[in-house]
Amino acid sequence: MKTSHRWLLVASCALAMLVVACQTVPLTGRHQLVLITPEEELSLGEEAYKKTLKESKLSGDQSATAMVRRVGERIAKAANRPDYKWEFNLVENKTPNAFCLPGGKVVVYTGILPFTKDETGLAVVMGHEVAHALARHGAERMSTGMLTEIAGQTAGMIFGGENPETAKAVEQAFGIGSSVGVMLPFSRHQESEADKIGLLLMAQAGYDPRPATEFWKRMSQGKNGAPPEFLSTHPSDETRIKQIEGWMPDAVKIYQAAAR
């Protein structure tokens, strides 16, 4: 097949995927591209969750584990996804981290508890992580990677001809460009979106959202050598807190309505 014909075939396939896979993020209304079906995403999440539990040690702290599950159940109720098979586990790990896999599988590391301090702080974290799953950010990132690979191969066909070394050089150049120009800013946008959705979730779950800014300040003080924002997958601490403060009035209204 001629190079021009192959380029047209790849471009046509990519365009077809773009048309079919455009979706909308709940609560924000942002349009996103997801090439992975919900069934595939849930399967990947289940596999990753089983692997995580197999390789991790569950916390023996019954009180802390109960708190994680108590907060998780309230956040899950606010998320209103009865199709998710929610699970919440606390794992012994000094890293201050937590994550929610597709289908509602939430893992919290003990290392983040000194930063959360109480249930409200934990609700900030779990709301944020659940928001990633609700917005299908993992599937979106994978989809972007798939398109990046297609685009790189297409560029190789156009500029590299049949020379594999030239094609490889083009793909490497495209990768560098995507790292700064596409992939990292895209991930920062997802983090900000999770901040917003998570804030609204914790408010709907009956947790006062106003302490969220204090939690992120504590996290900021615990970091060492953070990279510049334009080379980071997360918003800078100043940007994050400013954004959260901007969303706070709506979150407080939701909290007050939920309290009533």
PDB file of N, CA and C in Angstrom, residues 106-176:
ATOM      1  N   VAL A 106     -11.492   2.027  45.968  1.00  0.00           N
ATOM      2  CA  VAL A 106     -10.708   3.119  46.553  1.00  0.00           C
ATOM      3  C   VAL A 106      -9.653   2.565  47.499  1.00  0.00           C
ATOM      4  N   VAL A 107      -8.437   3.034  47.332  1.00  0.00           N
ATOM      5  CA  VAL A 107      -7.326   2.654  48.208  1.00  0.00           C
ATOM      6  C   VAL A 107      -6.729   3.924  48.801  1.00  0.00           C
ATOM      7  N   VAL A 108      -6.591   3.947  50.116  1.00  0.00           N
ATOM      8  CA  VAL A 108      -5.984   5.075  50.826  1.00  0.00           C
ATOM      9  C   VAL A 108      -4.718   4.580  51.504  1.00  0.00           C
ATOM     10  N   TYR A 109      -3.625   5.322  51.358  1.00  0.00           N
ATOM     11  CA  TYR A 109      -2.376   4.980  52.032  1.00  0.00           C
ATOM     12  C   TYR A 109      -2.353   5.624  53.415  1.00  0.00           C
ATOM     13  N   THR A 110      -1.797   4.895  54.383  1.00  0.00           N
ATOM     14  CA  THR A 110      -1.705   5.437  55.738  1.00  0.00           C
ATOM     15  C   THR A 110      -0.864   6.710  55.771  1.00  0.00           C
ATOM     16  N   GLY A 111       0.027   6.884  54.802  1.00  0.00           N
ATOM     17  CA  GLY A 111       0.899   8.046  54.767  1.00  0.00           C
ATOM     18  C   GLY A 111       0.194   9.365  54.559  1.00  0.00           C
ATOM     19  N   ILE A 112      -1.054   9.327  54.122  1.00  0.00           N
ATOM     20  CA  ILE A 112      -1.764  10.591  53.895  1.00  0.00           C
ATOM     21  C   ILE A 112      -2.570  11.016  55.132  1.00  0.00           C
ATOM     22  N   LEU A 113      -2.742  10.113  56.085  1.00  0.00           N
ATOM     23  CA  LEU A 113      -3.557  10.431  57.251  1.00  0.00           C
ATOM     24  C   LEU A 113      -2.998  11.568  58.104  1.00  0.00           C
ATOM     25  N   PRO A 114      -1.680  11.715  58.253  1.00  0.00           N
ATOM     26  CA  PRO A 114      -1.175  12.867  59.003  1.00  0.00           C
ATOM     27  C   PRO A 114      -1.530  14.210  58.347  1.00  0.00           C
ATOM     28  N   PHE A 115      -1.790  14.190  57.053  1.00  0.00           N
ATOM     29  CA  PHE A 115      -2.172  15.419  56.347  1.00  0.00           C
ATOM     30  C   PHE A 115      -3.685  15.664  56.419  1.00  0.00           C
ATOM     31  N   THR A 116      -4.459  14.572  56.370  1.00  0.00           N
ATOM     32  CA  THR A 116      -5.915  14.741  56.414  1.00  0.00           C
ATOM     33  C   THR A 116      -6.380  15.130  57.821  1.00  0.00           C
ATOM     34  N   LYS A 117      -5.731  14.552  58.833  1.00  0.00           N
ATOM     35  CA  LYS A 117      -5.973  14.850  60.251  1.00  0.00           C
ATOM     36  C   LYS A 117      -7.314  14.357  60.783  1.00  0.00           C
ATOM     37  N   ASP A 118      -8.404  14.509  60.018  1.00  0.00           N
ATOM     38  CA  ASP A 118      -9.720  14.115  60.511  1.00  0.00           C
ATOM     39  C   ASP A 118     -10.597  13.677  59.340  1.00  0.00           C
ATOM     40  N   GLU A 119     -11.867  13.409  59.629  1.00  0.00           N
ATOM     41  CA  GLU A 119     -12.768  12.916  58.592  1.00  0.00           C
ATOM     42  C   GLU A 119     -12.967  13.927  57.465  1.00  0.00           C
ATOM     43  N   THR A 120     -13.037  15.195  57.827  1.00  0.00           N
ATOM     44  CA  THR A 120     -13.256  16.209  56.792  1.00  0.00           C
ATOM     45  C   THR A 120     -12.068  16.267  55.831  1.00  0.00           C
ATOM     46  N   GLY A 121     -10.857  16.228  56.388  1.00  0.00           N
ATOM     47  CA  GLY A 121      -9.673  16.212  55.530  1.00  0.00           C
ATOM     48  C   GLY A 121      -9.637  14.976  54.649  1.00  0.00           C
ATOM     49  N   LEU A 122     -10.047  13.855  55.213  1.00  0.00           N
ATOM     50  CA  LEU A 122     -10.093  12.626  54.426  1.00  0.00           C
ATOM     51  C   LEU A 122     -11.153  12.717  53.336  1.00  0.00           C
ATOM     52  N   ALA A 123     -12.243  13.409  53.612  1.00  0.00           N
ATOM     53  CA  ALA A 123     -13.296  13.588  52.611  1.00  0.00           C
ATOM     54  C   ALA A 123     -12.793  14.403  51.424  1.00  0.00           C
ATOM     55  N   VAL A 124     -11.877  15.359  51.685  1.00  0.00           N
ATOM     56  CA  VAL A 124     -11.278  16.132  50.594  1.00  0.00           C
ATOM     57  C   VAL A 124     -10.540  15.189  49.655  1.00  0.00           C
ATOM     58  N   VAL A 125      -9.728  14.312  50.240  1.00  0.00           N
ATOM     59  CA  VAL A 125      -8.920  13.380  49.451  1.00  0.00           C
ATOM     60  C   VAL A 125      -9.799  12.388  48.700  1.00  0.00           C
ATOM     61  N   MET A 126     -10.729  11.769  49.401  1.00  0.00           N
ATOM     62  CA  MET A 126     -11.536  10.722  48.783  1.00  0.00           C
ATOM     63  C   MET A 126     -12.505  11.309  47.759  1.00  0.00           C
ATOM     64  N   GLY A 127     -13.006  12.519  48.018  1.00  0.00           N
ATOM     65  CA  GLY A 127     -13.852  13.174  47.031  1.00  0.00           C
ATOM     66  C   GLY A 127     -13.079  13.432  45.749  1.00  0.00           C
ATOM     67  N   HIS A 128     -11.831  13.891  45.901  1.00  0.00           N
ATOM     68  CA  HIS A 128     -10.965  14.169  44.748  1.00  0.00           C
ATOM     69  C   HIS A 128     -10.693  12.898  43.951  1.00  0.00           C
ATOM     70  N   GLU A 129     -10.375  11.809  44.641  1.00  0.00           N
ATOM     71  CA  GLU A 129     -10.035  10.569  43.942  1.00  0.00           C
ATOM     72  C   GLU A 129     -11.265   9.935  43.284  1.00  0.00           C
ATOM     73  N   VAL A 130     -12.385   9.958  43.955  1.00  0.00           N
ATOM     74  CA  VAL A 130     -13.620   9.438  43.366  1.00  0.00           C
ATOM     75  C   VAL A 130     -13.998  10.261  42.137  1.00  0.00           C
ATOM     76  N   ALA A 131     -13.734  11.566  42.197  1.00  0.00           N
ATOM     77  CA  ALA A 131     -14.027  12.439  41.058  1.00  0.00           C
ATOM     78  C   ALA A 131     -13.264  11.995  39.816  1.00  0.00           C
ATOM     79  N   HIS A 132     -12.011  11.565  39.992  1.00  0.00           N
ATOM     80  CA  HIS A 132     -11.239  11.068  38.851  1.00  0.00           C
ATOM     81  C   HIS A 132     -11.958   9.895  38.178  1.00  0.00           C
ATOM     82  N   ALA A 133     -12.503   8.999  39.004  1.00  0.00           N
ATOM     83  CA  ALA A 133     -13.192   7.827  38.447  1.00  0.00           C
ATOM     84  C   ALA A 133     -14.502   8.225  37.776  1.00  0.00           C
ATOM     85  N   LEU A 134     -15.262   9.116  38.417  1.00  0.00           N
ATOM     86  CA  LEU A 134     -16.535   9.549  37.837  1.00  0.00           C
ATOM     87  C   LEU A 134     -16.321  10.235  36.492  1.00  0.00           C
ATOM     88  N   ALA A 135     -15.252  11.018  36.397  1.00  0.00           N
ATOM     89  CA  ALA A 135     -14.957  11.746  35.165  1.00  0.00           C
ATOM     90  C   ALA A 135     -14.217  10.887  34.141  1.00  0.00           C
ATOM     91  N   ARG A 136     -13.932   9.658  34.476  1.00  0.00           N
ATOM     92  CA  ARG A 136     -13.245   8.713  33.582  1.00  0.00           C
ATOM     93  C   ARG A 136     -11.904   9.266  33.110  1.00  0.00           C
ATOM     94  N   HIS A 137     -11.196   9.892  34.022  1.00  0.00           N
ATOM     95  CA  HIS A 137      -9.924  10.490  33.663  1.00  0.00           C
ATOM     96  C   HIS A 137      -8.882   9.460  33.241  1.00  0.00           C
ATOM     97  N   GLY A 138      -8.886   8.289  33.881  1.00  0.00           N
ATOM     98  CA  GLY A 138      -7.934   7.254  33.501  1.00  0.00           C
ATOM     99  C   GLY A 138      -8.131   6.807  32.066  1.00  0.00           C
ATOM    100  N   ALA A 139      -9.378   6.552  31.701  1.00  0.00           N
ATOM    101  CA  ALA A 139      -9.685   6.135  30.336  1.00  0.00           C
ATOM    102  C   ALA A 139      -9.373   7.253  29.352  1.00  0.00           C
ATOM    103  N   GLU A 140      -9.592   8.489  29.771  1.00  0.00           N
ATOM    104  CA  GLU A 140      -9.307   9.630  28.905  1.00  0.00           C
ATOM    105  C   GLU A 140      -7.804   9.742  28.637  1.00  0.00           C
ATOM    106  N   ARG A 141      -6.994   9.548  29.692  1.00  0.00           N
ATOM    107  CA  ARG A 141      -5.542   9.610  29.511  1.00  0.00           C
ATOM    108  C   ARG A 141      -5.062   8.503  28.582  1.00  0.00           C
ATOM    109  N   MET A 142      -5.611   7.310  28.770  1.00  0.00           N
ATOM    110  CA  MET A 142      -5.235   6.197  27.897  1.00  0.00           C
ATOM    111  C   MET A 142      -5.623   6.485  26.455  1.00  0.00           C
ATOM    112  N   SER A 143      -6.781   7.087  26.271  1.00  0.00           N
ATOM    113  CA  SER A 143      -7.263   7.405  24.923  1.00  0.00           C
ATOM    114  C   SER A 143      -6.361   8.438  24.254  1.00  0.00           C
ATOM    115  N   THR A 144      -5.937   9.437  25.041  1.00  0.00           N
ATOM    116  CA  THR A 144      -5.026  10.440  24.494  1.00  0.00           C
ATOM    117  C   THR A 144      -3.709   9.798  24.083  1.00  0.00           C
ATOM    118  N   GLY A 145      -3.239   8.851  24.900  1.00  0.00           N
ATOM    119  CA  GLY A 145      -2.017   8.142  24.554  1.00  0.00           C
ATOM    120  C   GLY A 145      -2.163   7.347  23.273  1.00  0.00           C
ATOM    121  N   MET A 146      -3.331   6.732  23.099  1.00  0.00           N
ATOM    122  CA  MET A 146      -3.582   5.966  21.879  1.00  0.00           C
ATOM    123  C   MET A 146      -3.538   6.872  20.661  1.00  0.00           C
ATOM    124  N   LEU A 147      -4.159   8.060  20.753  1.00  0.00           N
ATOM    125  CA  LEU A 147      -4.151   8.999  19.636  1.00  0.00           C
ATOM    126  C   LEU A 147      -2.756   9.562  19.393  1.00  0.00           C
ATOM    127  N   THR A 148      -2.007   9.765  20.481  1.00  0.00           N
ATOM    128  CA  THR A 148      -0.640  10.250  20.332  1.00  0.00           C
ATOM    129  C   THR A 148       0.184   9.259  19.529  1.00  0.00           C
ATOM    130  N   GLU A 149       0.003   7.969  19.837  1.00  0.00           N
ATOM    131  CA  GLU A 149       0.735   6.932  19.112  1.00  0.00           C
ATOM    132  C   GLU A 149       0.335   6.912  17.640  1.00  0.00           C
ATOM    133  N   ILE A 150      -0.976   7.033  17.373  1.00  0.00           N
ATOM    134  CA  ILE A 150      -1.449   7.052  15.985  1.00  0.00           C
ATOM    135  C   ILE A 150      -0.876   8.245  15.242  1.00  0.00           C
ATOM    136  N   ALA A 151      -0.896   9.417  15.916  1.00  0.00           N
ATOM    137  CA  ALA A 151      -0.394  10.628  15.275  1.00  0.00           C
ATOM    138  C   ALA A 151       1.092  10.516  14.985  1.00  0.00           C
ATOM    139  N   GLY A 152       1.835   9.912  15.916  1.00  0.00           N
ATOM    140  CA  GLY A 152       3.257   9.738  15.697  1.00  0.00           C
ATOM    141  C   GLY A 152       3.538   8.826  14.516  1.00  0.00           C
ATOM    142  N   GLN A 153       2.773   7.745  14.404  1.00  0.00           N
ATOM    143  CA  GLN A 153       2.943   6.829  13.277  1.00  0.00           C
ATOM    144  C   GLN A 153       2.577   7.511  11.974  1.00  0.00           C
ATOM    145  N   THR A 154       1.520   8.325  12.014  1.00  0.00           N
ATOM    146  CA  THR A 154       1.112   9.058  10.812  1.00  0.00           C
ATOM    147  C   THR A 154       2.203  10.034  10.387  1.00  0.00           C
ATOM    148  N   ALA A 155       2.784  10.751  11.377  1.00  0.00           N
ATOM    149  CA  ALA A 155       3.855  11.685  11.051  1.00  0.00           C
ATOM    150  C   ALA A 155       5.036  10.959  10.436  1.00  0.00           C
ATOM    151  N   GLY A 156       5.326   9.761  10.968  1.00  0.00           N
ATOM    152  CA  GLY A 156       6.412   8.979  10.406  1.00  0.00           C
ATOM    153  C   GLY A 156       6.157   8.601   8.968  1.00  0.00           C
ATOM    154  N   MET A 157       4.903   8.275   8.647  1.00  0.00           N
ATOM    155  CA  MET A 157       4.553   7.926   7.269  1.00  0.00           C
ATOM    156  C   MET A 157       4.736   9.112   6.338  1.00  0.00           C
ATOM    157  N   ILE A 158       4.345  10.306   6.832  1.00  0.00           N
ATOM    158  CA  ILE A 158       4.385  11.497   5.987  1.00  0.00           C
ATOM    159  C   ILE A 158       5.818  11.951   5.750  1.00  0.00           C
ATOM    160  N   PHE A 159       6.587  12.051   6.873  1.00  0.00           N
ATOM    161  CA  PHE A 159       7.904  12.657   6.765  1.00  0.00           C
ATOM    162  C   PHE A 159       9.035  11.638   6.649  1.00  0.00           C
ATOM    163  N   GLY A 160       8.779  10.427   7.099  1.00  0.00           N
ATOM    164  CA  GLY A 160       9.873   9.476   7.144  1.00  0.00           C
ATOM    165  C   GLY A 160       9.894   8.482   6.011  1.00  0.00           C
ATOM    166  N   GLY A 161       8.843   8.416   5.250  1.00  0.00           N
ATOM    167  CA  GLY A 161       8.789   7.432   4.182  1.00  0.00           C
ATOM    168  C   GLY A 161       8.923   6.045   4.754  1.00  0.00           C
ATOM    169  N   GLU A 162       9.744   5.209   4.131  1.00  0.00           N
ATOM    170  CA  GLU A 162       9.922   3.837   4.570  1.00  0.00           C
ATOM    171  C   GLU A 162      11.149   3.692   5.465  1.00  0.00           C
ATOM    172  N   ASN A 163      11.832   4.795   5.770  1.00  0.00           N
ATOM    173  CA  ASN A 163      13.038   4.746   6.583  1.00  0.00           C
ATOM    174  C   ASN A 163      12.660   4.668   8.059  1.00  0.00           C
ATOM    175  N   PRO A 164      12.871   3.521   8.717  1.00  0.00           N
ATOM    176  CA  PRO A 164      12.439   3.380  10.113  1.00  0.00           C
ATOM    177  C   PRO A 164      13.170   4.316  11.058  1.00  0.00           C
ATOM    178  N   GLU A 165      14.454   4.641  10.762  1.00  0.00           N
ATOM    179  CA  GLU A 165      15.206   5.533  11.633  1.00  0.00           C
ATOM    180  C   GLU A 165      14.625   6.949  11.586  1.00  0.00           C
ATOM    181  N   THR A 166      14.257   7.386  10.391  1.00  0.00           N
ATOM    182  CA  THR A 166      13.657   8.709  10.254  1.00  0.00           C
ATOM    183  C   THR A 166      12.307   8.753  10.956  1.00  0.00           C
ATOM    184  N   ALA A 167      11.535   7.671  10.763  1.00  0.00           N
ATOM    185  CA  ALA A 167      10.222   7.601  11.406  1.00  0.00           C
ATOM    186  C   ALA A 167      10.358   7.633  12.923  1.00  0.00           C
ATOM    187  N   LYS A 168      11.371   6.928  13.436  1.00  0.00           N
ATOM    188  CA  LYS A 168      11.593   6.904  14.880  1.00  0.00           C
ATOM    189  C   LYS A 168      11.949   8.294  15.400  1.00  0.00           C
ATOM    190  N   ALA A 169      12.784   9.006  14.635  1.00  0.00           N
ATOM    191  CA  ALA A 169      13.187  10.354  15.041  1.00  0.00           C
ATOM    192  C   ALA A 169      11.984  11.287  15.085  1.00  0.00           C
ATOM    193  N   VAL A 170      11.092  11.136  14.091  1.00  0.00           N
ATOM    194  CA  VAL A 170       9.898  11.973  14.054  1.00  0.00           C
ATOM    195  C   VAL A 170       9.003  11.676  15.250  1.00  0.00           C
ATOM    196  N   GLU A 171       8.844  10.396  15.568  1.00  0.00           N
ATOM    197  CA  GLU A 171       7.988  10.008  16.688  1.00  0.00           C
ATOM    198  C   GLU A 171       8.561  10.515  18.010  1.00  0.00           C
ATOM    199  N   GLN A 172       9.914  10.469  18.130  1.00  0.00           N
ATOM    200  CA  GLN A 172      10.535  10.978  19.351  1.00  0.00           C
ATOM    201  C   GLN A 172      10.308  12.478  19.476  1.00  0.00           C
ATOM    202  N   ALA A 173      10.431  13.171  18.357  1.00  0.00           N
ATOM    203  CA  ALA A 173      10.196  14.617  18.378  1.00  0.00           C
ATOM    204  C   ALA A 173       8.747  14.909  18.743  1.00  0.00           C
ATOM    205  N   PHE A 174       7.851  14.131  18.213  1.00  0.00           N
ATOM    206  CA  PHE A 174       6.440  14.329  18.528  1.00  0.00           C
ATOM    207  C   PHE A 174       6.190  14.056  19.999  1.00  0.00           C
ATOM    208  N   GLY A 175       6.872  13.050  20.541  1.00  0.00           N
ATOM    209  CA  GLY A 175       6.703  12.718  21.955  1.00  0.00           C
ATOM    210  C   GLY A 175       7.144  13.844  22.856  1.00  0.00           C
ATOM    211  N   ILE A 176       8.257  14.467  22.525  1.00  0.00           N
ATOM    212  CA  ILE A 176       8.727  15.599  23.340  1.00  0.00           C
ATOM    213  C   ILE A 176       7.718  16.736  23.290  1.00  0.00           C
TER     214      ILE A 176
END
